[in-house]
XYZ file of C-alpha atoms in Angstrom:
700
model
C 64.283 84.715 356.766
C 63.271 86.714 353.404
C 65.318 84.214 351.526
C 62.907 81.083 353.192
C 59.997 83.320 351.753
C 60.922 84.185 349.163
C 61.544 80.405 347.837
C 57.994 79.336 349.726
C 56.283 82.286 347.767
C 57.570 80.782 344.418
C 56.709 77.307 345.695
C 53.308 78.752 346.207
C 53.443 80.340 342.611
C 54.735 77.051 340.261
C 52.260 74.522 342.979
C 48.933 76.828 341.679
C 50.021 76.648 338.030
C 49.912 72.662 337.733
C 46.490 72.879 340.137
C 45.127 75.130 337.060
C 46.390 73.836 334.800
C 45.540 70.461 335.773
C 42.069 71.946 335.958
C 41.802 73.817 332.202
C 43.310 70.348 331.579
C 40.498 68.037 333.216
C 38.128 70.406 332.431
C 39.391 70.457 328.502
C 38.862 66.216 329.015
C 35.301 66.377 330.774
C 34.188 68.635 328.134
C 35.435 67.001 325.149
C 34.199 63.300 326.525
C 30.429 65.658 327.270
C 29.983 66.972 324.068
C 32.241 65.100 321.765
C 32.543 61.937 322.524
C 30.728 60.688 319.765
C 32.472 62.161 317.445
C 35.164 61.435 318.116
C 34.170 57.751 319.450
C 32.748 57.094 315.795
C 35.830 58.402 314.475
C 37.895 56.497 316.211
C 35.209 53.588 315.258
C 35.480 54.415 311.579
C 39.237 53.188 311.419
C 38.682 50.120 312.448
C 34.573 49.588 311.479
C 33.576 50.456 307.707
C 30.364 49.374 305.672
C 30.628 47.615 302.639
C 28.496 47.533 299.939
C 27.175 43.834 299.132
C 26.105 43.089 295.328
C 22.877 41.843 294.306
C 22.299 39.084 292.746
C 20.678 39.871 289.175
C 18.296 38.757 287.538
C 17.660 35.587 285.250
C 17.662 36.183 281.687
C 13.996 33.414 280.716
C 13.087 32.245 277.561
C 9.545 32.658 276.636
C 8.073 30.328 278.403
C 10.265 30.603 281.475
C 14.163 28.539 280.698
C 16.999 29.807 282.573
C 19.365 31.460 279.283
C 21.085 33.368 282.566
C 20.932 33.029 285.597
C 23.514 34.131 289.128
C 24.377 30.678 290.121
C 25.553 31.375 294.489
C 28.465 30.243 295.872
C 29.963 30.441 298.969
C 33.589 30.571 300.996
C 33.798 29.329 304.230
C 35.248 31.311 306.736
C 36.498 30.400 310.633
C 36.845 33.104 313.246
C 39.179 31.518 315.852
C 38.696 34.427 318.530
C 35.514 35.073 318.237
C 34.459 37.852 320.864
C 30.788 34.725 321.112
C 32.744 32.021 321.800
C 35.231 31.199 324.459
C 37.963 28.454 325.154
C 35.413 25.762 327.092
C 33.641 25.695 323.885
C 36.231 25.369 321.701
C 37.632 22.457 323.607
C 35.109 20.668 323.679
C 33.764 20.663 319.689
C 37.631 21.124 318.770
C 37.712 17.563 317.895
C 34.193 17.132 317.022
C 35.071 19.981 314.209
C 38.122 18.529 313.139
C 36.706 15.289 312.156
C 34.068 17.011 309.584
C 36.614 19.373 308.707
C 39.293 17.101 307.750
C 36.506 14.625 306.097
C 34.820 17.699 303.855
C 37.630 19.825 303.057
C 41.664 18.573 303.040
C 41.594 15.090 303.412
C 45.471 15.141 302.904
C 44.990 15.901 307.032
C 44.082 13.436 309.681
C 41.257 14.310 311.993
C 44.815 15.072 314.982
C 46.240 17.118 311.975
C 43.293 19.675 311.526
C 42.780 19.839 315.377
C 46.438 20.756 315.890
C 46.521 22.881 312.676
C 43.399 24.782 314.601
C 44.931 24.768 317.610
C 47.733 26.463 316.297
C 46.095 28.971 314.238
C 43.948 29.981 317.247
C 46.798 30.681 319.363
C 47.878 33.048 316.469
C 45.124 35.255 316.803
C 43.549 33.587 313.394
C 39.780 35.597 313.241
C 39.333 34.770 308.950
C 41.432 31.490 308.305
C 39.909 29.671 304.798
C 38.333 26.550 305.605
C 36.679 25.667 301.758
C 36.052 27.608 298.321
C 33.617 26.983 295.695
C 30.748 25.314 297.671
C 27.821 25.010 297.036
C 23.844 25.521 298.171
C 23.583 22.288 299.337
C 26.694 21.628 300.439
C 26.845 25.219 303.106
C 23.192 23.361 304.514
C 25.820 20.760 305.302
C 28.576 23.213 307.378
C 26.151 24.804 308.985
C 25.865 21.240 311.010
C 28.874 20.949 312.106
C 29.869 20.836 315.471
C 30.767 25.207 316.841
C 30.377 25.729 313.616
C 25.932 25.233 314.703
C 26.604 28.565 316.497
C 26.603 30.980 314.017
C 29.604 34.163 313.762
C 29.832 35.701 316.923
C 29.543 31.806 319.601
C 30.932 29.781 316.285
C 33.380 32.024 314.797
C 31.216 30.511 311.563
C 31.857 33.015 308.623
C 29.740 32.724 306.022
C 30.796 34.764 302.181
C 28.307 34.730 299.395
C 29.101 35.224 295.391
C 27.551 34.044 292.574
C 28.451 32.996 288.805
C 26.814 33.806 285.776
C 25.510 30.329 283.719
C 24.462 30.565 280.810
C 22.665 26.492 281.085
C 21.798 26.379 277.208
C 25.841 27.254 276.419
C 26.079 28.140 273.048
C 23.005 29.486 272.325
C 21.933 33.334 271.765
C 25.254 33.507 273.664
C 25.786 36.626 271.891
C 22.414 38.399 271.834
C 22.372 37.496 275.792
C 25.257 39.380 276.040
C 27.465 39.750 279.413
C 28.275 42.784 281.434
C 31.833 42.092 282.818
C 34.561 45.156 284.185
C 36.013 47.389 281.710
C 34.888 45.786 279.444
C 31.878 47.552 277.065
C 28.350 45.966 278.271
C 27.157 43.623 275.680
C 23.262 42.123 274.027
C 20.181 41.411 276.395
C 22.560 41.523 279.829
C 24.052 45.275 278.172
C 20.762 46.634 277.603
C 19.195 45.547 280.683
C 21.920 46.408 283.124
C 20.377 48.116 285.536
C 17.218 46.399 286.085
C 19.205 42.881 285.772
C 21.738 44.062 288.720
C 19.259 44.469 291.265
C 20.521 47.076 294.489
C 23.269 46.788 296.133
C 22.990 46.269 299.881
C 25.889 47.165 303.189
C 27.052 45.494 305.831
C 29.140 46.620 308.862
C 32.728 45.292 308.196
C 35.709 45.153 311.320
C 39.049 45.118 310.627
C 41.037 42.761 312.490
C 44.353 43.895 309.768
C 45.903 46.358 308.085
C 43.995 44.703 304.355
C 41.497 42.309 306.271
C 38.178 42.865 307.106
C 35.400 40.361 308.665
C 31.636 40.821 308.598
C 30.698 41.639 312.774
C 27.457 40.075 312.172
C 24.022 39.454 310.872
C 22.574 42.114 312.336
C 24.295 45.157 310.690
C 23.112 43.252 307.503
C 21.144 45.748 305.070
C 20.622 42.736 302.651
C 20.664 43.708 298.901
C 17.510 43.023 296.713
C 17.695 41.540 293.500
C 17.387 42.035 290.881
C 14.530 41.850 288.466
C 13.883 38.720 285.549
C 14.039 39.477 281.881
C 11.647 37.515 280.018
C 12.623 37.757 276.264
C 10.367 36.557 273.746
C 13.384 34.357 272.113
C 11.825 30.143 271.737
C 14.296 27.814 272.882
C 13.173 25.031 270.748
C 12.719 27.203 267.968
C 16.472 28.581 268.971
C 17.920 25.328 268.844
C 17.016 24.805 264.743
C 18.064 27.996 264.016
C 21.331 27.267 265.676
C 22.022 23.589 264.234
C 21.093 24.568 260.770
C 22.978 27.847 261.037
C 26.475 25.995 262.038
C 25.972 22.647 259.964
C 25.248 24.992 256.762
C 29.022 26.736 258.701
C 31.081 23.893 258.356
C 29.242 22.460 255.146
C 31.015 25.716 253.112
C 33.781 26.458 255.130
C 32.516 29.654 255.663
C 34.615 32.736 258.678
C 30.716 33.779 260.239
C 27.532 33.716 259.914
C 23.924 35.073 261.622
C 20.118 33.906 261.220
C 16.834 35.796 263.150
C 13.633 33.875 263.148
C 11.039 37.027 264.062
C 7.221 36.316 264.238
C 5.770 38.462 261.532
C 2.629 40.009 263.074
C 4.066 41.019 266.382
C 7.914 41.609 265.704
C 9.217 39.290 268.647
C 12.846 37.487 267.600
C 11.757 33.899 268.504
C 15.221 32.908 267.279
C 19.118 34.573 266.966
C 22.079 33.216 266.299
C 25.443 34.407 265.594
C 28.672 31.840 265.418
C 32.087 32.552 263.883
C 34.770 30.773 263.243
C 37.520 30.181 265.579
C 41.058 28.361 265.533
C 40.598 26.231 268.589
C 36.594 25.975 269.522
C 34.993 25.565 266.003
C 31.908 27.518 265.272
C 30.646 29.895 268.684
C 29.605 32.965 269.615
C 31.919 35.694 269.594
C 29.471 38.534 267.759
C 26.113 39.563 267.277
C 27.056 40.119 263.638
C 22.526 39.655 263.149
C 22.572 43.072 264.842
C 26.280 44.333 264.706
C 27.789 43.855 261.492
C 26.341 46.514 258.333
C 27.275 45.481 255.006
C 26.148 45.548 251.437
C 23.743 42.993 251.301
C 23.596 42.616 247.693
C 20.543 41.624 245.777
C 17.850 40.902 248.642
C 17.994 45.192 249.147
C 16.397 45.110 245.034
C 12.929 44.516 246.924
C 13.340 48.144 248.392
C 14.891 48.827 245.168
C 11.320 47.531 243.877
C 8.873 48.416 246.103
C 10.240 52.057 245.386
C 9.266 51.952 242.027
C 5.770 50.440 241.794
C 4.608 53.247 244.792
C 6.368 55.716 242.110
C 3.838 54.105 239.859
C 6.636 53.891 237.212
C 6.590 50.360 236.158
C 4.462 47.967 235.590
C 5.737 44.257 236.844
C 3.901 42.771 233.804
C 5.846 45.431 231.190
C 9.151 43.821 229.237
C 12.486 45.131 229.300
C 15.410 44.086 227.391
C 18.707 42.578 229.756
C 21.227 42.452 226.833
C 22.363 39.361 228.064
C 23.026 40.277 231.383
C 25.548 42.712 230.522
C 25.432 46.484 230.229
C 27.790 49.557 230.618
C 26.341 51.909 233.225
C 29.165 54.839 232.245
C 33.060 53.953 232.477
C 31.902 50.363 234.618
C 30.716 46.881 233.399
C 27.276 46.094 234.789
C 26.977 41.302 234.482
C 24.711 39.695 236.216
C 26.026 37.385 238.359
C 24.075 33.722 236.552
C 24.942 33.598 232.605
C 21.471 32.673 231.060
C 21.892 34.201 227.709
C 18.145 36.267 227.876
C 17.194 39.035 226.100
C 13.439 40.999 226.664
C 11.966 39.461 229.052
C 9.219 40.963 232.059
C 10.281 43.117 235.202
C 9.187 40.151 237.248
C 10.679 37.775 235.320
C 14.267 39.989 235.659
C 13.663 40.362 239.658
C 12.472 36.016 239.750
C 15.616 34.951 238.245
C 17.637 37.907 240.129
C 19.520 40.342 236.954
C 20.826 42.748 237.929
C 20.903 44.195 235.395
C 17.250 44.136 234.860
C 17.036 45.782 237.933
C 19.426 48.656 237.684
C 18.608 49.672 234.666
C 15.055 50.099 235.686
C 16.126 52.530 238.984
C 18.615 54.133 236.284
C 15.917 55.271 234.086
C 13.768 56.892 237.053
C 16.314 57.749 240.040
C 19.324 59.015 238.144
C 19.287 63.043 238.476
C 19.523 64.814 241.645
C 15.262 64.755 241.693
C 15.291 61.055 240.896
C 18.036 60.365 243.906
C 16.787 62.326 246.456
C 12.608 60.508 245.440
C 14.225 57.011 245.758
C 15.546 57.831 249.354
C 12.875 59.655 250.824
C 11.360 56.040 249.383
C 13.986 54.158 251.513
C 13.088 56.930 254.155
C 9.646 55.487 254.349
C 10.164 52.284 254.449
C 12.780 52.917 257.913
C 16.035 51.724 255.837
C 17.878 55.105 256.765
C 17.515 54.774 260.696
C 18.479 51.905 263.326
C 15.467 48.867 264.297
C 15.675 50.493 267.952
C 16.350 46.528 269.529
C 17.318 45.919 272.819
C 20.694 44.852 272.419
C 23.429 46.770 272.945
C 25.899 48.004 269.627
C 23.373 47.550 267.003
C 24.839 49.460 263.612
C 23.484 52.422 262.025
C 22.199 51.116 257.906
C 24.732 53.361 255.855
C 22.631 54.485 252.496
C 23.444 58.105 250.555
C 21.404 61.246 251.454
C 21.458 63.158 248.484
C 19.877 66.473 250.310
C 23.612 66.135 251.874
C 26.208 67.970 250.033
C 28.152 66.326 251.391
C 27.398 63.167 249.848
C 28.829 62.199 246.732
C 26.960 61.109 243.798
C 28.505 59.843 240.680
C 26.615 58.042 237.796
C 27.359 54.958 238.787
C 25.482 55.280 242.030
C 21.454 54.492 241.974
C 22.564 51.659 239.499
C 25.082 50.259 242.126
C 21.886 50.782 244.631
C 19.621 49.397 242.979
C 21.195 45.566 243.219
C 22.567 45.969 246.732
C 25.408 48.084 246.764
C 26.889 51.325 248.162
C 24.765 51.299 250.677
C 24.880 48.621 253.700
C 22.469 47.317 256.374
C 22.345 44.782 258.963
C 20.633 41.353 258.366
C 17.662 42.714 260.842
C 17.709 45.895 259.392
C 17.209 44.280 256.073
C 14.963 41.702 257.669
C 12.716 44.230 259.466
C 11.622 44.930 255.277
C 10.791 41.854 254.528
C 8.774 40.815 257.223
C 6.658 43.742 256.913
C 5.779 43.182 253.755
C 4.704 39.861 254.575
C 2.908 41.935 256.935
C 0.408 43.502 254.074
C 2.335 46.848 254.393
C 2.690 46.960 258.590
C 6.263 47.436 259.933
C 6.406 45.592 263.522
C 9.265 46.814 265.711
C 11.277 44.196 266.463
C 11.623 43.343 269.583
C 13.550 40.433 271.876
C 11.350 41.446 275.582
C 8.598 40.660 276.762
C 8.173 41.487 280.113
C 9.778 42.115 283.453
C 9.138 39.659 286.306
C 10.065 39.113 289.809
C 9.449 35.701 291.749
C 7.595 34.044 288.798
C 4.918 37.147 288.237
C 5.363 40.148 285.778
C 5.882 43.209 287.051
C 5.424 44.921 283.787
C 4.744 43.534 279.969
C 6.073 45.417 276.761
C 3.584 44.890 273.790
C 4.572 44.908 270.409
C 4.429 48.039 268.740
C 3.570 49.363 264.692
C 6.886 51.959 263.056
C 5.516 52.673 260.419
C 1.537 51.589 259.516
C 2.661 51.731 256.224
C 5.657 51.224 254.178
C 3.954 50.977 250.488
C 0.302 50.567 248.917
C -2.005 47.926 249.809
C -1.128 47.058 245.726
C 2.131 47.726 246.001
C 2.634 44.644 248.658
C 0.115 42.634 247.109
C 3.021 43.065 243.968
C 5.623 42.844 246.037
C 4.353 39.034 247.288
C 4.007 38.046 244.128
C 7.494 38.689 242.851
C 8.787 36.646 246.127
C 6.877 34.296 245.641
C 7.947 33.754 241.899
C 11.610 33.600 243.628
C 10.500 30.938 244.889
C 8.106 29.170 241.894
C 10.261 29.591 239.057
C 13.201 32.205 240.438
C 16.935 31.364 241.903
C 15.251 29.604 244.816
C 13.672 27.221 242.828
C 15.608 24.070 244.331
C 14.515 24.950 247.406
C 10.663 24.442 247.140
C 8.655 22.545 249.049
C 6.009 19.595 248.230
C 4.860 20.743 252.027
C 4.247 24.661 252.339
C 5.195 27.432 250.307
C 7.841 30.124 251.148
C 8.689 33.306 249.204
C 12.126 35.349 249.624
C 14.638 36.379 247.854
C 18.730 35.626 247.265
C 21.442 37.351 247.442
C 25.212 36.784 246.898
C 27.753 40.292 247.173
C 31.215 40.301 246.511
C 33.086 41.835 249.365
C 36.246 43.068 248.635
C 35.489 44.003 244.977
C 37.830 47.518 245.898
C 40.488 45.396 246.221
C 42.329 44.819 242.385
C 43.830 41.354 241.904
C 42.345 39.510 245.462
C 40.294 36.442 245.467
C 36.825 37.896 245.498
C 34.954 36.704 248.871
C 31.676 37.031 249.176
C 28.547 37.070 251.619
C 25.373 34.463 250.392
C 22.170 35.854 252.377
C 18.263 34.603 251.437
C 15.426 36.995 253.435
C 11.785 35.598 253.025
C 8.833 34.431 255.099
C 6.263 31.302 255.575
C 4.154 29.948 254.549
C 3.517 32.187 251.209
C 0.255 32.574 251.811
C 0.005 33.140 255.426
C 3.402 34.338 256.457
C 4.018 33.411 260.331
C 7.876 33.740 260.772
C 10.720 36.201 258.378
C 14.053 34.874 257.998
C 17.104 35.667 256.800
C 20.077 33.978 256.508
C 23.295 36.069 255.911
C 26.212 33.420 255.299
C 30.187 36.108 254.731
C 33.003 34.419 253.242
C 31.683 30.637 251.973
C 34.823 28.631 250.620
C 33.983 25.726 249.150
C 31.286 23.832 248.290
C 29.321 27.172 245.880
C 29.212 30.687 247.677
C 25.782 31.870 246.073
C 23.004 33.119 248.249
C 20.910 29.819 246.354
C 23.545 27.307 247.428
C 24.669 28.720 250.471
C 21.668 30.823 252.335
C 18.757 28.624 250.276
C 19.386 25.736 252.437
C 19.596 27.088 255.536
C 16.341 28.739 255.707
C 14.689 26.084 253.629
C 16.004 23.597 256.934
C 14.931 26.087 259.126
C 11.144 26.072 257.178
C 10.659 22.494 257.320
C 11.752 21.877 261.448
C 8.974 25.229 261.742
C 6.681 23.011 260.298
C 7.121 20.050 261.843
C 6.931 21.616 265.413
C 4.322 24.590 265.436
C 0.235 22.901 265.242
C 0.098 26.536 264.348
C 1.948 25.535 260.896
C 0.593 22.503 260.558
C -2.915 22.937 258.648
C -2.934 18.571 258.510
C -3.188 18.218 261.218
C -7.103 19.620 261.372
C -7.366 19.801 257.497
C -7.817 16.697 256.308
C -9.614 15.380 259.162
C -12.786 17.881 257.608
C -12.558 17.512 254.102
C -15.527 18.240 252.445
C -18.056 15.275 253.000
C -17.975 16.272 248.587
C -14.828 15.643 248.380
C -13.345 12.869 247.262
C -10.163 11.133 249.486
C -7.685 8.546 250.326
C -4.958 9.337 253.090
C -1.815 6.431 253.264
C 1.191 5.574 253.064
C 2.883 6.916 250.101
C 4.067 3.948 248.336
C -0.115 2.148 248.270
C -0.640 5.482 246.702
C 1.661 5.869 244.166
C 0.433 2.161 243.276
C -3.132 3.204 243.527
C -2.548 6.029 240.809
C -0.720 3.722 238.570
C -3.304 1.619 237.856
C -5.797 3.904 237.530
C -3.521 6.092 235.027
C -3.588 9.550 236.485
C -1.088 11.737 236.492
C -1.072 13.630 240.064
C -1.317 17.463 239.712
C 1.950 17.735 243.175
C 4.710 15.116 244.234
C 5.323 14.458 247.123
C 8.705 12.346 248.658
C 6.687 11.776 252.180
C 6.325 8.612 254.045
C 1.934 9.176 254.140
C 0.067 11.306 252.011
C -3.683 12.634 251.270
C -4.679 11.534 247.550
C -7.617 14.429 246.867
C -9.511 13.868 243.927
C -9.814 16.873 241.766
C -12.184 17.227 239.078
C -9.656 16.010 236.049
C -7.276 15.104 238.174
C -5.624 14.657 241.918
C -3.915 16.084 244.426
C -1.157 13.949 246.425
C -0.027 16.195 249.480
C 1.983 14.561 252.574
C 0.600 14.045 255.428
C 2.801 15.563 258.434
C 3.988 13.295 261.065
C 5.793 14.975 263.580
C 8.088 13.350 266.287
C 6.586 13.250 269.736
C 2.821 14.272 268.414
C -0.267 12.514 268.554
C -0.187 11.957 264.965
C -3.252 12.294 262.650
C -4.988 9.047 261.370
C -8.130 9.827 260.278
C -9.700 9.219 257.503
C -6.678 5.738 257.162
C -6.888 2.193 257.011
C -5.905 0.297 260.478
C -3.332 -0.955 259.252
C -1.519 2.147 258.726
C -3.038 3.924 261.137
C -1.985 1.311 263.719
C 1.338 1.896 262.273
C 1.828 5.062 263.367
C -0.043 5.420 266.082
C 2.776 2.063 267.863
C 5.451 4.155 266.435
C 4.891 6.879 268.295
C 4.651 4.750 272.033
C 1.089 4.851 272.193
C -1.107 1.819 273.256
C -3.286 1.542 270.609
C -7.627 0.273 270.781
C -10.182 -0.395 268.077
C -14.312 -0.189 267.596
C -15.716 -1.013 263.703
C -15.172 -1.531 260.348
C -13.313 0.470 257.844
C -11.286 3.566 258.202
C -10.439 5.811 261.393
C -13.395 7.390 261.375
C -12.674 9.058 264.889
C -10.043 9.098 267.522
C -9.559 9.640 270.884
C -6.848 11.676 271.383
C -6.473 15.214 269.347
C -3.840 15.431 266.898
C -0.059 17.160 267.830
C -1.224 16.342 271.307
C 2.356 15.265 273.013
C 2.476 11.860 273.483
C 3.221 10.201 276.799
C 2.337 6.420 276.422
C -1.187 7.453 276.049
C -4.500 4.875 275.066
C -5.631 5.831 272.181
C -8.941 4.477 270.677
C -9.656 4.655 267.488
C -13.239 4.398 266.059
C -14.664 2.821 262.423
C -16.492 3.246 260.082
């Protein structure tokens, strides 16, 4: 009996223990479910669900008139969730035949509709939830897919998954490609894309994704999408027509001289706005392409184009009068242990400083600088003047990678000035500048001494509406006195009138500037010389609108001087600008409103020359243009070109009927006439774009 009771007692204890443990377990489970359930459920879900960042579309980069220079073009990837929770077997069976027919036609045509159906059925049976249907689908094609059987019900009921992607496109190809730039993973951001990345990139969105296997996530549904916000558009100052002109002129020049690389910048003198910028380098496979921004990133010894800065300093310090004479010793002079030569043999000895500048005498400019700036105080004075011109600092252009100028600072004890430093600096050696930094100086002279900060972005925009404007900024109010600037302008004009740029003079317009030729590998003794040819200037000379610099590195044939390599490119660009821009073409209005007391004849050049010859008169100016204006002077006549611009209505006021009708009909216009005599009035303003209009001429 005692044994039985003992066994029962033990059984009761064990049973009670189990009951207590069970109560504790169930109690804990209930507590966790009630108190911590949300946290643990969220943790469980996080294994299968997560938010994934959705990249925003980048903003566009646009020309000044709204043309796309860079844009993110959307494309799509179509996926099929064959086991979507909202799609039942009945719906699948009802639509699979017609869906297979459409997919066979619009995707893989090697499969028949029947084969495509079998393929889809097999994938569904395998539990496929992320089947690739088609890549690289454009927007219009996507709209067709959205109307396909079953897909039209969307992701939940139809299993239709759309993955949006984008590709950066540049509609104008190589035009300003390096300046526009790019942003790539594991690469240095370049150009406008890099500088304005924060503005262009927008704000990323989020999409809740469900994990369906170890490595694959699919979107849960559209309700969980936090849409990304597209980046702002960046509107540049670039004029695409001028950009095309600059690009083609540079490319043609590089090809002609088989140069290694080159750059051109065209800048608005009064604002500092970059209107065009081209950088082309030689590629064995592709010819000349935009591979590096030489105009902004390459700092080199400029050569004779730097003489402008030297002369500005000498004038500002009151050391020289450009009409005084100096001895240039036939273009050869020794400075300490080094001999300097002028690039062109000329045999001249005594010339004015103005003449020395015009013919680009290295000896002439270097000897004057050496006279006044060689000693320590003089070197510091020269450096201070160059600093006041803004030549010792970067321009701050909104493009990644601007190189710093290198000009020796005599105030720095670590900097060494030899006995030949000043004379060689005076003509553009022992220092380096980028083409943009040097152009800024020429633009400042053209702008009466006011130096504008170069800029290439004028506004931000969203959906066609401006959100922020950027305005021209004065970098330096005056780089030199009025008298110094006036003299400098005259010197630059002399270069074209009677100096190294004389060969490029135009009867249509005036321009001013300076040629430059620099040896780039002089430190390699015995090596064949390599050159950099350049021309920096502005036009029109009497009312400057544009400043331009052309820099060509390592031309290998048909010359290497700035006057023979870079200058013709500058001239070609200026010619095109005058043909394209109405504000540079005074001829459109000038001769339509000539002083009534002034005698003039307008017509074909052939007729005007016949008239001159028969009157036995020698004109003061010549032109080879097809049409001209003969203007009577007191003792002679001026023969000036009547500018005719393609696709624009010409100015025919003052012409005879035959010439006027010929010109207008050549532009596709329908001409009606009233009256007798010469054209007194035309019904459509000269310079208007031609669109096959009808134009009426009143004669009188």
